[in-house]
PDB file of C-alpha atoms and ligand atoms in Angstrom:
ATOM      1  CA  UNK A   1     -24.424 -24.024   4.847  1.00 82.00           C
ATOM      2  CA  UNK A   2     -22.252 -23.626   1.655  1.00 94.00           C
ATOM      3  CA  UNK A   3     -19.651 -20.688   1.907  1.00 95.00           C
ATOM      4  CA  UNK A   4     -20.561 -19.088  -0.864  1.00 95.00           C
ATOM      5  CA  UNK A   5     -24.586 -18.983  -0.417  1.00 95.00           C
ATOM      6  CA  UNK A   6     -23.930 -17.825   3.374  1.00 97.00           C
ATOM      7  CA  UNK A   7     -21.241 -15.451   2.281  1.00 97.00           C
ATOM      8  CA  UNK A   8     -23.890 -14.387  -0.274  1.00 97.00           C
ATOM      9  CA  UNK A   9     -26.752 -13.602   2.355  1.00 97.00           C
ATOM     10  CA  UNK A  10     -24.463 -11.806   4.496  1.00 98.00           C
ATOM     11  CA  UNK A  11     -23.825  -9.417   1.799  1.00 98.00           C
ATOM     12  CA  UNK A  12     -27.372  -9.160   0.875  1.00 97.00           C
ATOM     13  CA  UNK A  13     -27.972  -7.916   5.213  1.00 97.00           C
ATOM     14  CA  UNK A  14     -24.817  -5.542   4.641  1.00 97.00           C
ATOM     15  CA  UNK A  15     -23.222  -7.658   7.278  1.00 98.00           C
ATOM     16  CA  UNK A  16     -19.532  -7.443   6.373  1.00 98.00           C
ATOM     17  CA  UNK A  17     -18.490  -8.004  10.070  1.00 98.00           C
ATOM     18  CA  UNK A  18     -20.057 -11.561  10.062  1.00 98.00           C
ATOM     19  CA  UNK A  19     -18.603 -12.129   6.778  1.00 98.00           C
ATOM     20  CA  UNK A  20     -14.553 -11.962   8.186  1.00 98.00           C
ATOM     21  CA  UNK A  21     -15.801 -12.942  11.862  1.00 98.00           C
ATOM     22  CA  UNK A  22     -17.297 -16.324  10.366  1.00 97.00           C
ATOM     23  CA  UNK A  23     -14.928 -16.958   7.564  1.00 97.00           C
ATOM     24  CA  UNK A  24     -11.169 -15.505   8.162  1.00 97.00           C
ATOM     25  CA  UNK A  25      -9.968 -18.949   8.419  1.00 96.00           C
ATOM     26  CA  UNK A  26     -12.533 -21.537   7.129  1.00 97.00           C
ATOM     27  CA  UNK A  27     -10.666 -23.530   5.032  1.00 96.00           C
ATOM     28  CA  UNK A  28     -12.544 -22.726   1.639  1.00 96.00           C
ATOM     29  CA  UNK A  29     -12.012 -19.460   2.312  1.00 96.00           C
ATOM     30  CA  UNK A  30     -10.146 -18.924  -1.297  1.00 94.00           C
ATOM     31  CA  UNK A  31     -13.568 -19.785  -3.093  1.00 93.00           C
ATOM     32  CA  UNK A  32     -14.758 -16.450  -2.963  1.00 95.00           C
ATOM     33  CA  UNK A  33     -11.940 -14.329  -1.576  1.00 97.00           C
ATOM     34  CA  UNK A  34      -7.511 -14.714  -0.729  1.00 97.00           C
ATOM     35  CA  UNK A  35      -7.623 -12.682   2.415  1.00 97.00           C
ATOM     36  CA  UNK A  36     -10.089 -11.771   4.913  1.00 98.00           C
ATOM     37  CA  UNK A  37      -8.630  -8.606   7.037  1.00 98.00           C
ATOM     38  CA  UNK A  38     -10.039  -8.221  10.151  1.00 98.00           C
ATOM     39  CA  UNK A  39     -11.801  -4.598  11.740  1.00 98.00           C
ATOM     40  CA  UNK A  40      -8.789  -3.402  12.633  1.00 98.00           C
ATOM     41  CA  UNK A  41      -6.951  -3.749   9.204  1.00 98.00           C
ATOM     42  CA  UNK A  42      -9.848  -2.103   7.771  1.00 98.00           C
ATOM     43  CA  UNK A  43      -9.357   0.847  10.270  1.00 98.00           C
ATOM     44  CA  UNK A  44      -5.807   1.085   9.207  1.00 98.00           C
ATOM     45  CA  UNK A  45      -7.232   1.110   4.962  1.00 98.00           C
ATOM     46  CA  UNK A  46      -9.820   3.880   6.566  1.00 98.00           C
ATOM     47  CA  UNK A  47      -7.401   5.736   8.172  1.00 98.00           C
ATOM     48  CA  UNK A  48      -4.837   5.315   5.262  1.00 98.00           C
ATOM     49  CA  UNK A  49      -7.159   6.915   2.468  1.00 98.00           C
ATOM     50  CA  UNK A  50      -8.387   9.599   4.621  1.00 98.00           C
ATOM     51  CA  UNK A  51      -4.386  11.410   5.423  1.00 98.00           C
ATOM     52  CA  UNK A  52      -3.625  10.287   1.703  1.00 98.00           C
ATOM     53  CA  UNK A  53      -7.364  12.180   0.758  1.00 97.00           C
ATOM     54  CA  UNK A  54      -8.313   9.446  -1.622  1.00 97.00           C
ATOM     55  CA  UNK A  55     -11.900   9.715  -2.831  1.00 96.00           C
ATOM     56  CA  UNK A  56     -12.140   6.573  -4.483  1.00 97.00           C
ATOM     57  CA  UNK A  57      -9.876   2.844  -4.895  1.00 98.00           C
ATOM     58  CA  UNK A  58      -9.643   1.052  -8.019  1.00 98.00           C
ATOM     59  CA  UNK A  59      -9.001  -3.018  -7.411  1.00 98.00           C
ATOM     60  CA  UNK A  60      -7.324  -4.718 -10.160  1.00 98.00           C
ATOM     61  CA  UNK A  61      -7.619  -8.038 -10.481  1.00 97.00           C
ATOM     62  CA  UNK A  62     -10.691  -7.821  -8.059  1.00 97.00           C
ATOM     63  CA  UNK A  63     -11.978 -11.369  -8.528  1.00 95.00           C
ATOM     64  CA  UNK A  64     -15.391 -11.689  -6.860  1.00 95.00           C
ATOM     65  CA  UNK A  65     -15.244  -7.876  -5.581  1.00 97.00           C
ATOM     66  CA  UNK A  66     -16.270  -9.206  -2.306  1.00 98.00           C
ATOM     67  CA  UNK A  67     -12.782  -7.415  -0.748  1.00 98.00           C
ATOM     68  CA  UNK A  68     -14.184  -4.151  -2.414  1.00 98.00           C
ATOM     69  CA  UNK A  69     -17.254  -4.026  -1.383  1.00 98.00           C
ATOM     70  CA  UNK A  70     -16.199  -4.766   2.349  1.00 98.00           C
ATOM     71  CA  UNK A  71     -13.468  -1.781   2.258  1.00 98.00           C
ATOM     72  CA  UNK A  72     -16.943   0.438   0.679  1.00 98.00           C
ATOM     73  CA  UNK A  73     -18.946  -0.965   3.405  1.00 98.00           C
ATOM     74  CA  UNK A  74     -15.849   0.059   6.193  1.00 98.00           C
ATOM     75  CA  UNK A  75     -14.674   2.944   4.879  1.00 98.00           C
ATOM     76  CA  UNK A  76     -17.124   5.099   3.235  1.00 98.00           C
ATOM     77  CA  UNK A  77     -15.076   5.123   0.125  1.00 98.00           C
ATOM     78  CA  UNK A  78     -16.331   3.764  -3.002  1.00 97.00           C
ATOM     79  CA  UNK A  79     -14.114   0.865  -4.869  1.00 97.00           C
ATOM     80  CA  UNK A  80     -14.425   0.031  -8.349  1.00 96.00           C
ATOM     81  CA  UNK A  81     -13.111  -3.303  -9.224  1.00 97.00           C
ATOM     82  CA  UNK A  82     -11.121  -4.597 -12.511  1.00 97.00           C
ATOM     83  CA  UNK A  83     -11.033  -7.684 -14.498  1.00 96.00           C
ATOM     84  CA  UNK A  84      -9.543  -9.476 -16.717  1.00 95.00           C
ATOM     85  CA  UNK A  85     -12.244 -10.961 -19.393  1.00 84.00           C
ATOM     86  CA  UNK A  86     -12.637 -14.361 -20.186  1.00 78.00           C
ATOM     87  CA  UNK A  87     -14.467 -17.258 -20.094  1.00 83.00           C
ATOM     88  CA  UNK A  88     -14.027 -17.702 -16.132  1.00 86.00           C
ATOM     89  CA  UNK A  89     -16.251 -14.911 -15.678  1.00 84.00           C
ATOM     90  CA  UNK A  90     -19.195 -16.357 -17.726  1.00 80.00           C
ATOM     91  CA  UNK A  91     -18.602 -20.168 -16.519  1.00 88.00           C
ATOM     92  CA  UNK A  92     -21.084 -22.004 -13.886  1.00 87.00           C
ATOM     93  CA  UNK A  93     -18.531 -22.535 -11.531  1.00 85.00           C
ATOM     94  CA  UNK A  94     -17.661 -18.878 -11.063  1.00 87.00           C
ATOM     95  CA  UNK A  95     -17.975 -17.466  -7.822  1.00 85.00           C
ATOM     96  CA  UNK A  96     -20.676 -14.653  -7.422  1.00 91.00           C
ATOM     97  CA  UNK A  97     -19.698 -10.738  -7.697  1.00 94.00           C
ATOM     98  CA  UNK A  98     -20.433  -8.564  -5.023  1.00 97.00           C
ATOM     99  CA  UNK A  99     -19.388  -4.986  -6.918  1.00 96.00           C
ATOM    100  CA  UNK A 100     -19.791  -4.504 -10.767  1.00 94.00           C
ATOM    101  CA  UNK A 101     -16.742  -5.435 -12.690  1.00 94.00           C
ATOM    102  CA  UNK A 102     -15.185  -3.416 -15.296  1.00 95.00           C
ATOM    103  CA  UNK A 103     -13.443  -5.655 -17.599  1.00 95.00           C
ATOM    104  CA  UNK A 104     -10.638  -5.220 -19.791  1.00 95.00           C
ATOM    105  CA  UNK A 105      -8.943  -7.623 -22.304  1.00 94.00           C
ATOM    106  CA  UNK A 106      -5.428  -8.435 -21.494  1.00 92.00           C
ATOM    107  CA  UNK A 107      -4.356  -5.676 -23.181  1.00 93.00           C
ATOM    108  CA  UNK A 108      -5.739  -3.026 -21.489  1.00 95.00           C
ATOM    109  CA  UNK A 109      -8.215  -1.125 -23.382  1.00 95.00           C
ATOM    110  CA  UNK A 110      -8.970   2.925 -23.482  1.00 96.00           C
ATOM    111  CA  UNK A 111     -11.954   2.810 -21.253  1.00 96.00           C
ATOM    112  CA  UNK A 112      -9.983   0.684 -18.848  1.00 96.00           C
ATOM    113  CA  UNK A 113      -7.576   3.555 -18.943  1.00 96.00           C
ATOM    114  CA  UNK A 114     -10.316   6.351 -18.093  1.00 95.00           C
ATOM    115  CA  UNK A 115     -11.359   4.212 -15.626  1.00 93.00           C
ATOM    116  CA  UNK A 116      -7.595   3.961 -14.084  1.00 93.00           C
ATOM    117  CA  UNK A 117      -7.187   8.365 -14.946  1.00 93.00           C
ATOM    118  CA  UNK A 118     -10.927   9.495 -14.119  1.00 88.00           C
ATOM    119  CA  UNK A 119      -9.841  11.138 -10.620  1.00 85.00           C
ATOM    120  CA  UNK A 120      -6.696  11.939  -9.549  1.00 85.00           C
ATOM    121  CA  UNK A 121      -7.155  11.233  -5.599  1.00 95.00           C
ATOM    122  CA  UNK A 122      -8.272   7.676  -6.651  1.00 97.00           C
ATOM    123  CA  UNK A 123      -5.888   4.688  -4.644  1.00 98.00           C
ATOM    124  CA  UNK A 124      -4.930   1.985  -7.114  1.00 98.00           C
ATOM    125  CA  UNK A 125      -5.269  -1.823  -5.229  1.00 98.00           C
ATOM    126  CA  UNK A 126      -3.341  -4.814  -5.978  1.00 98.00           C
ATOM    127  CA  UNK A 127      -4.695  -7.829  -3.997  1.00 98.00           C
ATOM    128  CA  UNK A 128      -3.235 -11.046  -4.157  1.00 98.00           C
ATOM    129  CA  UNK A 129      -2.473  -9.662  -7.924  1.00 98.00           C
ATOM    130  CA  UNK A 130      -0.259 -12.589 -10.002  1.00 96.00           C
ATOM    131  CA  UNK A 131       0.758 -11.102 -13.501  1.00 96.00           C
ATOM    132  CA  UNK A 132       3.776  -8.665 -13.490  1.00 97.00           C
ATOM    133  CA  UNK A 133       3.955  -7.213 -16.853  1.00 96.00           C
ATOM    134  CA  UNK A 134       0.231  -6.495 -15.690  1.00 97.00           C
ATOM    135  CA  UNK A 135       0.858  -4.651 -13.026  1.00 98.00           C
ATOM    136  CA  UNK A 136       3.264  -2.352 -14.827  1.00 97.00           C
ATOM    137  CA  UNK A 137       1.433  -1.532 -17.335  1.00 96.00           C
ATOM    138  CA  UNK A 138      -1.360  -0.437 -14.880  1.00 97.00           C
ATOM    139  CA  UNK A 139       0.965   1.376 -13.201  1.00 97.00           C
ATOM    140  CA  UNK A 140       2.284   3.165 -16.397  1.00 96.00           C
ATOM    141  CA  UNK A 141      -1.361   4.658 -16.789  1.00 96.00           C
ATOM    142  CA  UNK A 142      -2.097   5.014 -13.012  1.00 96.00           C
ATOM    143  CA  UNK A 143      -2.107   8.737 -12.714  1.00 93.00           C
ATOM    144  CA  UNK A 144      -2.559   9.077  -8.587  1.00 96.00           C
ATOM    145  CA  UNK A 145      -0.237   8.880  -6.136  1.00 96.00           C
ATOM    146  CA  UNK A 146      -1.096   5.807  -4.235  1.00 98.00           C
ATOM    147  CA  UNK A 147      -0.412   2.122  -4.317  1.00 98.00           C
ATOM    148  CA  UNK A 148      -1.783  -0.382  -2.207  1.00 98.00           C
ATOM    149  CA  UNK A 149      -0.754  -4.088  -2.602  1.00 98.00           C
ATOM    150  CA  UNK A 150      -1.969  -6.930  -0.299  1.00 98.00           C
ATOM    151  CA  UNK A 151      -0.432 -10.445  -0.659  1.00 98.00           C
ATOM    152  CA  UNK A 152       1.872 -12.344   1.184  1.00 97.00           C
ATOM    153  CA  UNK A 153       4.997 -12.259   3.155  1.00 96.00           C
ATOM    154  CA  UNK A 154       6.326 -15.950   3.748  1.00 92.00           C
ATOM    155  CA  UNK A 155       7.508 -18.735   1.852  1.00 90.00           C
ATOM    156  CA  UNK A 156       5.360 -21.064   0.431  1.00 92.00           C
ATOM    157  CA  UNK A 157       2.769 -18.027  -1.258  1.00 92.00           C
ATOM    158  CA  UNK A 158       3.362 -16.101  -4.203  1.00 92.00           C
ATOM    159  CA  UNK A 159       2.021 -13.270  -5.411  1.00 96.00           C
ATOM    160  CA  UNK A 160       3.724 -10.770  -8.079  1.00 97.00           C
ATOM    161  CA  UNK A 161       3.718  -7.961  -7.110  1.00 97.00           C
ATOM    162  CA  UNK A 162       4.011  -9.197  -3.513  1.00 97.00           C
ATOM    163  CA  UNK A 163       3.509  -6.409  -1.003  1.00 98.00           C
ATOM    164  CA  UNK A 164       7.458  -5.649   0.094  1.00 97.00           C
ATOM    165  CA  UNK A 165      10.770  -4.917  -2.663  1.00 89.00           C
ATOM    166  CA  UNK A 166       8.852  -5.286  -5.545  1.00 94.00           C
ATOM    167  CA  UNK A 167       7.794  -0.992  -6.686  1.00 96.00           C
ATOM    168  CA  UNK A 168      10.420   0.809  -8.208  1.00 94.00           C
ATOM    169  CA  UNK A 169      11.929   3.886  -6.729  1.00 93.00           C
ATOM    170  CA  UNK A 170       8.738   5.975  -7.986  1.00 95.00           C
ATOM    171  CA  UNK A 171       7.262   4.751  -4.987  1.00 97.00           C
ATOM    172  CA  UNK A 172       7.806   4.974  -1.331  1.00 97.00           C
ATOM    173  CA  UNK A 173       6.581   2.715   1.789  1.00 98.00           C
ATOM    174  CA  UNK A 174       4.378   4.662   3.740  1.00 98.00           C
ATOM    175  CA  UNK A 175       2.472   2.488   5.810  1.00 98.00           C
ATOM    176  CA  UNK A 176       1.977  -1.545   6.558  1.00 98.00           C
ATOM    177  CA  UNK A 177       0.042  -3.300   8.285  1.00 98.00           C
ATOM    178  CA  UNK A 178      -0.211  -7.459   8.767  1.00 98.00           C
ATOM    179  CA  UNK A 179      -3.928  -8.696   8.195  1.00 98.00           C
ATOM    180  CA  UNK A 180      -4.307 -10.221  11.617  1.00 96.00           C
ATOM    181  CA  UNK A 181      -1.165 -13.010  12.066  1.00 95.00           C
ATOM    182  CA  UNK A 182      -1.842 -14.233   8.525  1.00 96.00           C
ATOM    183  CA  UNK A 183       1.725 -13.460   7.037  1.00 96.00           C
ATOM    184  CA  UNK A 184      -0.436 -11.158   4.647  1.00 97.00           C
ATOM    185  CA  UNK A 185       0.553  -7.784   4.577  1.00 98.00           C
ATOM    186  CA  UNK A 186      -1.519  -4.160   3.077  1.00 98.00           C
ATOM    187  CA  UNK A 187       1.783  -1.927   1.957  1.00 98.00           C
ATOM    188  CA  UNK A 188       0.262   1.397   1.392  1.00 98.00           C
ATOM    189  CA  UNK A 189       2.478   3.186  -0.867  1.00 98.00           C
ATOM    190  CA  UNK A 190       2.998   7.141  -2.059  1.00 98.00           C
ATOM    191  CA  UNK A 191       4.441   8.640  -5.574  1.00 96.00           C
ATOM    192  CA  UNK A 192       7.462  10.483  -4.874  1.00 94.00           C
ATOM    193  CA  UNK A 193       8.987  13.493  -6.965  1.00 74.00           C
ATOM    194  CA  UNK A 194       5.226  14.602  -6.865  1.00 56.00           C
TER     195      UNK A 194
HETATM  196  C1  SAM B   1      -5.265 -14.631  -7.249  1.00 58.19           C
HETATM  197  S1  SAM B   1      -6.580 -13.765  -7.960  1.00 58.19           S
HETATM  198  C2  SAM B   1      -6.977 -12.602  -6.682  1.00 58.19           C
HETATM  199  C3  SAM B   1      -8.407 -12.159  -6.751  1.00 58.19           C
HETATM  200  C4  SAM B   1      -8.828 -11.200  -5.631  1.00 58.19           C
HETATM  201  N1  SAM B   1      -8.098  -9.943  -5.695  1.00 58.19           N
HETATM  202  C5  SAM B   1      -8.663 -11.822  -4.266  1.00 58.19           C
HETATM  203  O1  SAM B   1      -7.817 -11.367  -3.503  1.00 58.19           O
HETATM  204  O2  SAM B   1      -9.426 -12.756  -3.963  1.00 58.19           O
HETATM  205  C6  SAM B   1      -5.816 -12.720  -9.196  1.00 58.19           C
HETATM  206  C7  SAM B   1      -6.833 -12.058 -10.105  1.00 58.19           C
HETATM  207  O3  SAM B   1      -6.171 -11.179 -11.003  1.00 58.19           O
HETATM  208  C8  SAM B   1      -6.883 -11.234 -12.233  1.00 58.19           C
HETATM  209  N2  SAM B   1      -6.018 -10.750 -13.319  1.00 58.19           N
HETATM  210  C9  SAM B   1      -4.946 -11.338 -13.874  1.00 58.19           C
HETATM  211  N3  SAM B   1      -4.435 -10.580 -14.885  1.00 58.19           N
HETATM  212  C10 SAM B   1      -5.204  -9.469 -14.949  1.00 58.19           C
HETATM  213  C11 SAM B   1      -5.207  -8.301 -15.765  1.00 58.19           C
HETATM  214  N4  SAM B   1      -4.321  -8.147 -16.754  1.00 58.19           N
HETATM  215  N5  SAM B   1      -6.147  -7.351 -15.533  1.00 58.19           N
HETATM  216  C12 SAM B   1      -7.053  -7.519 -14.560  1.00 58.19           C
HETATM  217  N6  SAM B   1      -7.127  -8.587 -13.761  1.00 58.19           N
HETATM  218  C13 SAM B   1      -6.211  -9.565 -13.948  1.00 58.19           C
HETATM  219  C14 SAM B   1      -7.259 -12.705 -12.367  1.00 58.19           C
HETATM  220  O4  SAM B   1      -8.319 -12.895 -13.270  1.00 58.19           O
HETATM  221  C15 SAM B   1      -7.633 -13.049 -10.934  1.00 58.19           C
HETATM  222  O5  SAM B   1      -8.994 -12.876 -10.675  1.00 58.19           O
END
């Protein structure tokens, strides 16, 4: 079967286990979503947001959402995912959605902003994000006090921010974890001065 329809009736049994089980390293894998983490890196998101006390993640650059609704379906917490807007979105060839998207035109707009400031213990997730000046202008409205960025850590992938050496000082390491032996990393990090 097509990827994306069995992907798609996985979702609809709330089968997220199948989902990475069946598809971590199928080789059209990107269609619908850049990494695939496995139980135990969603254990290690779980246990993250729960000694951090976040109530809620907001993705950016969430793509198909399918990431977000697996960490909702793992974790308990509820992720809301960002987009840009474009054509992309509206086009025939677009993958499905598996969360409502919020989107927001490049320059990001005031309800985007609420969105990003409505709750303070709310994570903000970079995955496999590629536009810096993006991601620091997010960050400029981002009021929490945690930053999680997945992408990879080898040559031959690039991702901006990618996960390691790219926060400023505002921001400390304060845990990682490698999504299975993928090269991908999740750096969780915490606001300091807070
Ligand atoms: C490489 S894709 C990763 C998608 C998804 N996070 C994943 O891991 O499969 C990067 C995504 O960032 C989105 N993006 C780029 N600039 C953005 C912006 N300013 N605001 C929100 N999303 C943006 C793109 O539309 C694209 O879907």
């Amino acid at each position: 079967m097509d990827i994306v329809a069995d992907i798609t009736e996985l979702y609809k049994e709330n089968n997220w286990k199948e989902i990475i089980h069946r598809y971590h390293d199928h080789p059209e894998r990107n269609k619908v979503l850049w990494v695939y983490p496995s139980e135990d890196n969603f254990d290690f998101v779980k246990n993250c947001l729960a000694e951090l006390s976040c109530e809620r993640v907001v993705s950016v650059g969430c793509g198909s959402g399918l990431l977000e609704w697996m960490i909702t379906q793992a974790t308990g917490v509820p992720v809301s995912g960002i987009e840009v807007d474009g054509a992309w979105w509206r086009c025939k060839y677009a993958p499905p959605t598996f969360i409502p998207l919020h989107f927001t035109p490049a320059e990001i707009d005031q309800d985007t902003i609420t969105l990003l400031q409505r709750n303070n213990n709310t994570a903000i997730l970079f995955c496999y994000f590629n536009n810096r000046k993006a991601f620091e202008d997010y960050l400029m409205y981002y009021k929490g006090n945690v930053l999680i960025i997945i992408g990879p850590h080898k040559i031959g992938v690039h991702t901006d921010p990618k996960p390691f050496d790219d926060v400023t000082d505002d921001w400390a390491l304060y845990k990682s974890q490698e999504i299975r032996n993928s090269g991908d990393y999740i750096a969780v990090y915490t606001k300091q001065n807070i």
